[in-house]
Amino acid sequence: MRSELVVDVKPTDITTALLEDGRLVSLQKESRDASYAVGNLYLAKVKKIMPGLNAAFVNVGYSKDAFLHYLDLGSQFKTIADYVHSVRENAGRKPQSISKIQLQQGTDKHGTVSDVLTQGMELIVQVAKEPISTKGPRLTTEITFTGRFLVLTPFNDKISISQKIKDHAERTRLRKLIESIKPKNFGVIVRTSAESKRAIELNTELKVLIKSWEDAINKIRTATPPSLIYEEESRAVGEIRDIFNPDFESIHVNDAEVYDQIHHYVSLIAPDREEIVKLYADEMPIFDKFGITRQIKSSFGKTVSFKSGAYIIIESTEALHVIDVN
């Protein structure tokens, strides 16, 4: 079976189509408004403490201050706060690896925000929920870096395996493998897609995620809050991360910037397959070129055809829907 991905990039959205032998089997459309997207990391500053809400409003550069609740600080907030302060104070030196620091006692779950935060305090925060209407983003200090197979959690030593991986032997294999390759003070969540994957694949991705963390920490040395220090992968790369298969014959993209992002991602996770990413530059719309527009239109028509040759006709009336099976 010949599998292809076709990515149509427009000013307002990105649409990804998965084709199998030229037949459209999946279509995903996402907005390109990535401002303050979930997963983005900021060096931020506490603007106002709200004891009544047990929360704080934090300036991340958005028009509305972001919201950080005490329970979203995480168990290792004191360790994180001290580490950020140390990196900022010693900006002229290379940041110390968190593998060499001692994790402090966990934050009291029943404490108050005034116990740990002060107005003007600088901290690393991650967007947990995008802005909605008049509300600013919701934040967390429990930082994660998401990959295709793994999720990296700094300041944590726990290894978690997806509950969807049922085979006991495979769960044991994955746990032992991650224990052997992960650095100290980094937690790892093993996603369902990691099942049966080779050690080299998981190790390569883990190194990429750790590099993302190190790059973010290097940025906070001289950054002025509020500053974006790590941007979550673009919507197109995020989608491809979850559905990418080395068996894909080609990935066609009609935008140079998004092409570079996808090409870079594929070169990291499958260096021997980076040539499958191709920049589409013809004048004809990319979905027209690959027959996707026609298939989309036919999908919303009255007749739905199946591979076997059968088809159904759907008719709607005021009282009911009629489905004729042929």
GROMACS .gro file of C-alpha atoms in nm:
model
  326
    1MET     CA    1   0.000   0.000   0.000
    2ARG     CA    2   0.134   0.343  -0.100
    3SER     CA    3   0.094   0.600   0.180
    4GLU     CA    4   0.139   0.975   0.130
    5LEU     CA    5   0.086   1.287   0.337
    6VAL     CA    6  -0.022   1.610   0.172
    7VAL     CA    7  -0.002   1.932   0.376
    8ASP     CA    8  -0.196   2.236   0.254
    9VAL     CA    9  -0.074   2.552   0.432
   10LYS     CA   10  -0.293   2.863   0.419
   11PRO     CA   11  -0.263   3.195   0.605
   12THR     CA   12  -0.528   3.096   0.861
   13ASP     CA   13  -0.505   2.717   0.883
   14ILE     CA   14  -0.313   2.401   0.798
   15THR     CA   15  -0.488   2.094   0.655
   16THR     CA   16  -0.317   1.754   0.652
   17ALA     CA   17  -0.448   1.475   0.428
   18LEU     CA   18  -0.342   1.110   0.452
   19LEU     CA   19  -0.370   0.914   0.128
   20GLU     CA   20  -0.348   0.540   0.080
   21ASP     CA   21  -0.310   0.440  -0.283
   22GLY     CA   22  -0.444   0.783  -0.374
   23ARG     CA   23  -0.759   0.744  -0.161
   24LEU     CA   24  -0.826   0.998   0.115
   25VAL     CA   25  -0.845   0.816   0.449
   26SER     CA   26  -0.785   1.099   0.697
   27LEU     CA   27  -0.822   1.477   0.696
   28GLN     CA   28  -0.717   1.708   0.981
   29LYS     CA   29  -0.755   2.084   0.986
   30GLU     CA   30  -0.600   2.313   1.248
   31SER     CA   31  -0.587   2.688   1.300
   32ARG     CA   32  -0.247   2.853   1.250
   33ASP     CA   33  -0.304   3.084   1.545
   34ALA     CA   34  -0.025   2.938   1.758
   35SER     CA   35   0.010   3.239   1.990
   36TYR     CA   36   0.025   3.119   2.349
   37ALA     CA   37  -0.031   2.761   2.235
   38VAL     CA   38  -0.041   2.476   2.481
   39GLY     CA   39   0.313   2.355   2.548
   40ASN     CA   40   0.490   2.689   2.500
   41LEU     CA   41   0.741   2.778   2.774
   42TYR     CA   42   0.794   3.130   2.907
   43LEU     CA   43   1.024   3.307   3.144
   44ALA     CA   44   0.751   3.502   3.322
   45LYS     CA   45   0.705   3.736   3.616
   46VAL     CA   46   0.444   3.718   3.891
   47LYS     CA   47   0.227   4.028   3.866
   48LYS     CA   48  -0.031   3.985   4.141
   49ILE     CA   49  -0.098   3.739   4.424
   50MET     CA   50  -0.462   3.645   4.480
   51PRO     CA   51  -0.487   3.475   4.824
   52GLY     CA   52  -0.866   3.438   4.793
   53LEU     CA   53  -0.824   3.228   4.479
   54ASN     CA   54  -0.505   3.063   4.607
   55ALA     CA   55  -0.355   3.165   4.273
   56ALA     CA   56  -0.149   3.433   4.104
   57PHE     CA   57  -0.174   3.637   3.785
   58VAL     CA   58   0.142   3.609   3.579
   59ASN     CA   59   0.269   3.828   3.296
   60VAL     CA   60   0.366   3.619   2.991
   61GLY     CA   61   0.324   3.902   2.741
   62TYR     CA   62  -0.042   3.832   2.658
   63SER     CA   63  -0.295   4.117   2.665
   64LYS     CA   64  -0.457   3.950   2.968
   65ASP     CA   65  -0.248   3.821   3.255
   66ALA     CA   66  -0.219   3.442   3.270
   67PHE     CA   67  -0.361   3.241   3.561
   68LEU     CA   68  -0.146   3.015   3.779
   69HIS     CA   69  -0.320   2.818   4.056
   70TYR     CA   70  -0.131   2.689   4.358
   71LEU     CA   71  -0.212   2.327   4.269
   72ASP     CA   72  -0.053   2.379   3.925
   73LEU     CA   73   0.284   2.463   4.079
   74GLY     CA   74   0.371   2.096   4.112
   75SER     CA   75   0.550   1.905   4.384
   76GLN     CA   76   0.899   2.026   4.286
   77PHE     CA   77   0.824   2.397   4.249
   78LYS     CA   78   1.081   2.502   4.512
   79THR     CA   79   1.353   2.308   4.332
   80ILE     CA   80   1.255   2.463   3.997
   81ALA     CA   81   1.239   2.816   4.142
   82ASP     CA   82   1.583   2.785   4.304
   83TYR     CA   83   1.729   2.642   3.984
   84VAL     CA   84   1.592   2.929   3.772
   85HIS     CA   85   1.728   3.182   4.022
   86SER     CA   86   2.070   3.014   4.012
   87VAL     CA   87   2.082   3.013   3.631
   88ARG     CA   88   1.984   3.381   3.618
   89GLU     CA   89   2.236   3.479   3.887
   90ASN     CA   90   2.518   3.296   3.708
   91ALA     CA   91   2.430   3.396   3.352
   92GLY     CA   92   2.796   3.407   3.252
   93ARG     CA   93   2.844   3.037   3.319
   94LYS     CA   94   2.700   2.730   3.152
   95PRO     CA   95   2.388   2.618   3.341
   96GLN     CA   96   2.439   2.321   3.571
   97SER     CA   97   2.268   2.002   3.458
   98ILE     CA   98   1.966   1.920   3.673
   99SER     CA   99   2.105   1.566   3.696
  100LYS     CA  100   2.362   1.704   3.942
  101ILE     CA  101   2.124   1.889   4.174
  102GLN     CA  102   1.941   1.757   4.477
  103LEU     CA  103   1.562   1.760   4.452
  104GLN     CA  104   1.402   1.929   4.750
  105GLN     CA  105   1.114   1.810   4.962
  106GLY     CA  106   0.783   1.821   4.776
  107THR     CA  107   0.553   2.124   4.798
  108ASP     CA  108   0.274   2.095   5.055
  109LYS     CA  109  -0.051   2.016   4.872
  110HIS     CA  110  -0.247   2.203   5.137
  111GLY     CA  111  -0.032   2.516   5.134
  112THR     CA  112  -0.115   2.861   5.002
  113VAL     CA  113   0.019   3.055   4.708
  114SER     CA  114   0.152   3.328   4.938
  115ASP     CA  115   0.388   3.073   5.094
  116VAL     CA  116   0.583   3.016   4.772
  117LEU     CA  117   0.520   3.310   4.534
  118THR     CA  118   0.598   3.677   4.570
  119GLN     CA  119   0.510   3.970   4.347
  120GLY     CA  120   0.782   4.028   4.085
  121MET     CA  121   0.919   3.673   4.117
  122GLU     CA  122   1.063   3.523   3.797
  123LEU     CA  123   0.974   3.166   3.706
  124ILE     CA  124   0.943   2.921   3.418
  125VAL     CA  125   0.583   2.848   3.322
  126GLN     CA  126   0.419   2.637   3.054
  127VAL     CA  127   0.085   2.710   2.887
  128ALA     CA  128  -0.161   2.442   2.999
  129LYS     CA  129  -0.471   2.598   2.843
  130GLU     CA  130  -0.495   2.852   2.562
  131PRO     CA  131  -0.664   3.191   2.610
  132ILE     CA  132  -1.043   3.186   2.576
  133SER     CA  133  -1.256   3.495   2.518
  134THR     CA  134  -1.152   3.753   2.780
  135LYS     CA  135  -0.945   3.509   2.985
  136GLY     CA  136  -0.569   3.479   2.959
  137PRO     CA  137  -0.380   3.148   2.929
  138ARG     CA  138  -0.378   2.900   3.217
  139LEU     CA  139  -0.030   2.805   3.333
  140THR     CA  140   0.159   2.527   3.507
  141THR     CA  141   0.515   2.490   3.631
  142GLU     CA  142   0.509   2.111   3.583
  143ILE     CA  143   0.703   2.121   3.258
  144THR     CA  144   0.671   1.857   2.986
  145PHE     CA  145   0.828   1.805   2.643
  146THR     CA  146   0.619   1.581   2.419
  147GLY     CA  147   0.759   1.352   2.153
  148ARG     CA  148   0.608   1.079   1.939
  149PHE     CA  149   0.702   0.796   2.175
  150LEU     CA  150   0.797   0.970   2.499
  151VAL     CA  151   0.709   1.266   2.720
  152LEU     CA  152   0.999   1.418   2.914
  153THR     CA  153   0.932   1.570   3.259
  154PRO     CA  154   1.230   1.758   3.412
  155PHE     CA  155   1.272   1.761   3.795
  156ASN     CA  156   1.112   1.420   3.822
  157ASP     CA  157   1.254   1.067   3.839
  158LYS     CA  158   0.935   0.874   3.775
  159ILE     CA  159   0.882   0.641   3.477
  160SER     CA  160   0.521   0.588   3.370
  161ILE     CA  161   0.402   0.343   3.104
  162SER     CA  162   0.082   0.397   2.904
  163GLN     CA  163  -0.202   0.185   3.043
  164LYS     CA  164  -0.295   0.097   2.684
  165ILE     CA  165   0.018  -0.118   2.662
  166LYS     CA  166  -0.127  -0.437   2.810
  167ASP     CA  167   0.151  -0.691   2.755
  168HIS     CA  168   0.338  -0.735   3.085
  169ALA     CA  169   0.664  -0.841   2.919
  170GLU     CA  170   0.659  -0.536   2.691
  171ARG     CA  171   0.590  -0.302   2.984
  172THR     CA  172   0.884  -0.453   3.171
  173ARG     CA  173   1.110  -0.421   2.865
  174LEU     CA  174   1.019  -0.055   2.817
  175ARG     CA  175   1.068   0.031   3.184
  176LYS     CA  176   1.412  -0.131   3.199
  177LEU     CA  177   1.510   0.034   2.871
  178ILE     CA  178   1.410   0.383   2.987
  179GLU     CA  179   1.581   0.330   3.324
  180SER     CA  180   1.905   0.253   3.140
  181ILE     CA  181   1.904   0.560   2.914
  182LYS     CA  182   1.736   0.845   3.102
  183PRO     CA  183   1.948   1.091   3.305
  184LYS     CA  184   1.887   1.145   3.675
  185ASN     CA  185   1.611   1.392   3.772
  186PHE     CA  186   1.431   1.349   3.441
  187GLY     CA  187   1.099   1.165   3.442
  188VAL     CA  188   0.963   0.990   3.134
  189ILE     CA  189   0.611   0.898   3.028
  190VAL     CA  190   0.612   0.618   2.772
  191ARG     CA  191   0.333   0.668   2.517
  192THR     CA  192   0.131   0.389   2.356
  193SER     CA  193   0.312   0.442   2.025
  194ALA     CA  194   0.639   0.327   2.189
  195GLU     CA  195   0.516  -0.032   2.205
  196SER     CA  196   0.759  -0.270   2.026
  197LYS     CA  197   0.991   0.016   1.929
  198ARG     CA  198   1.366  -0.042   1.923
  199ALA     CA  199   1.604   0.102   2.181
  200ILE     CA  200   1.775   0.323   1.923
  201GLU     CA  201   1.444   0.490   1.829
  202LEU     CA  202   1.353   0.569   2.188
  203ASN     CA  203   1.705   0.681   2.277
  204THR     CA  204   1.719   0.914   1.976
  205GLU     CA  205   1.392   1.080   2.070
  206LEU     CA  206   1.491   1.112   2.435
  207LYS     CA  207   1.809   1.295   2.333
  208VAL     CA  208   1.604   1.534   2.116
  209LEU     CA  209   1.369   1.613   2.407
  210ILE     CA  210   1.658   1.670   2.648
  211LYS     CA  211   1.819   1.902   2.392
  212SER     CA  212   1.494   2.103   2.379
  213TRP     CA  213   1.509   2.143   2.759
  214GLU     CA  214   1.876   2.248   2.750
  215ASP     CA  215   1.809   2.505   2.476
  216ALA     CA  216   1.523   2.654   2.680
  217ILE     CA  217   1.742   2.682   2.991
  218ASN     CA  218   2.019   2.851   2.792
  219LYS     CA  219   1.771   3.114   2.677
  220ILE     CA  220   1.666   3.216   3.029
  221ARG     CA  221   2.023   3.315   3.116
  222THR     CA  222   1.989   3.650   2.939
  223ALA     CA  223   1.617   3.671   2.859
  224THR     CA  224   1.406   3.958   2.988
  225PRO     CA  225   1.067   3.846   3.121
  226PRO     CA  226   0.821   3.797   2.973
  227SER     CA  227   1.003   3.594   2.706
  228LEU     CA  228   0.917   3.287   2.502
  229ILE     CA  229   1.194   3.033   2.568
  230TYR     CA  230   1.049   2.726   2.401
  231GLU     CA  231   0.782   2.706   2.134
  232GLU     CA  232   0.577   2.392   2.091
  233GLU     CA  233   0.613   2.235   1.748
  234SER     CA  234   0.397   2.385   1.475
  235ARG     CA  235   0.052   2.238   1.426
  236ALA     CA  236   0.168   2.057   1.111
  237VAL     CA  237   0.469   1.900   1.284
  238GLY     CA  238   0.253   1.811   1.585
  239GLU     CA  239   0.008   1.622   1.365
  240ILE     CA  240   0.282   1.447   1.169
  241ARG     CA  241   0.455   1.352   1.495
  242ASP     CA  242   0.153   1.141   1.591
  243ILE     CA  243   0.085   0.977   1.255
  244PHE     CA  244   0.431   0.959   1.097
  245ASN     CA  245   0.536   0.622   0.966
  246PRO     CA  246   0.879   0.554   0.814
  247ASP     CA  247   0.696   0.362   0.543
  248PHE     CA  248   0.546   0.682   0.404
  249GLU     CA  249   0.644   0.719   0.040
  250SER     CA  250   0.629   1.099   0.042
  251ILE     CA  251   0.522   1.408   0.236
  252HIS     CA  252   0.424   1.702   0.015
  253VAL     CA  253   0.415   2.055   0.162
  254ASN     CA  254   0.324   2.377  -0.020
  255ASP     CA  255   0.490   2.624   0.220
  256ALA     CA  256   0.867   2.673   0.253
  257GLU     CA  257   0.864   2.753   0.626
  258VAL     CA  258   0.649   2.454   0.719
  259TYR     CA  259   0.852   2.239   0.480
  260ASP     CA  260   1.169   2.330   0.674
  261GLN     CA  261   1.001   2.244   1.007
  262ILE     CA  262   0.876   1.905   0.884
  263HIS     CA  263   1.203   1.825   0.706
  264HIS     CA  264   1.397   1.904   1.024
  265TYR     CA  265   1.166   1.686   1.234
  266VAL     CA  266   1.188   1.389   0.995
  267SER     CA  267   1.567   1.426   0.978
  268LEU     CA  268   1.580   1.389   1.357
  269ILE     CA  269   1.354   1.086   1.398
  270ALA     CA  270   1.433   0.907   1.070
  271PRO     CA  271   1.754   1.049   0.915
  272ASP     CA  272   1.752   0.793   0.635
  273ARG     CA  273   1.403   0.905   0.525
  274GLU     CA  274   1.437   1.284   0.515
  275GLU     CA  275   1.427   1.286   0.133
  276ILE     CA  276   1.057   1.189   0.139
  277VAL     CA  277   0.968   1.546   0.245
  278LYS     CA  278   0.912   1.748  -0.072
  279LEU     CA  279   0.831   2.113  -0.130
  280TYR     CA  280   0.536   2.158  -0.365
  281ALA     CA  281   0.574   2.467  -0.586
  282ASP     CA  282   0.326   2.421  -0.875
  283GLU     CA  283   0.061   2.685  -0.946
  284MET     CA  284  -0.224   2.434  -0.921
  285PRO     CA  285  -0.359   2.411  -0.563
  286ILE     CA  286  -0.192   2.117  -0.390
  287PHE     CA  287  -0.521   1.945  -0.297
  288ASP     CA  288  -0.641   1.972  -0.658
  289LYS     CA  289  -0.314   1.821  -0.781
  290PHE     CA  290  -0.358   1.510  -0.566
  291GLY     CA  291  -0.732   1.477  -0.622
  292ILE     CA  292  -0.814   1.555  -0.260
  293THR     CA  293  -1.055   1.843  -0.326
  294ARG     CA  294  -1.276   1.617  -0.539
  295GLN     CA  295  -1.277   1.348  -0.271
  296ILE     CA  296  -1.368   1.598   0.000
  297LYS     CA  297  -1.662   1.728  -0.201
  298SER     CA  298  -1.787   1.379  -0.278
  299SER     CA  299  -1.770   1.290   0.091
  300PHE     CA  300  -2.030   1.556   0.167
  301GLY     CA  301  -2.261   1.450  -0.116
  302LYS     CA  302  -2.564   1.225  -0.094
  303THR     CA  303  -2.378   0.919  -0.225
  304VAL     CA  304  -2.105   0.743  -0.026
  305SER     CA  305  -1.904   0.477  -0.208
  306PHE     CA  306  -1.711   0.186  -0.053
  307LYS     CA  307  -1.407  -0.008  -0.174
  308SER     CA  308  -1.616  -0.321  -0.225
  309GLY     CA  309  -1.830  -0.147  -0.487
  310ALA     CA  310  -2.129  -0.097  -0.260
  311TYR     CA  311  -2.265   0.250  -0.196
  312ILE     CA  312  -2.527   0.424   0.016
  313ILE     CA  313  -2.751   0.719  -0.057
  314ILE     CA  314  -2.847   0.950   0.229
  315GLU     CA  315  -3.158   1.167   0.195
  316SER     CA  316  -3.279   1.408   0.461
  317THR     CA  317  -3.641   1.509   0.503
  318GLU     CA  318  -3.815   1.727   0.760
  319ALA     CA  319  -3.918   1.423   0.966
  320LEU     CA  320  -3.632   1.176   0.923
  321HIS     CA  321  -3.311   1.069   0.749
  322VAL     CA  322  -3.335   0.792   0.488
  323ILE     CA  323  -3.033   0.572   0.412
  324ASP     CA  324  -3.060   0.351   0.102
  325VAL     CA  325  -2.801   0.072   0.097
  326ASN     CA  326  -2.699  -0.061  -0.246
   0.00000   0.00000   0.00000
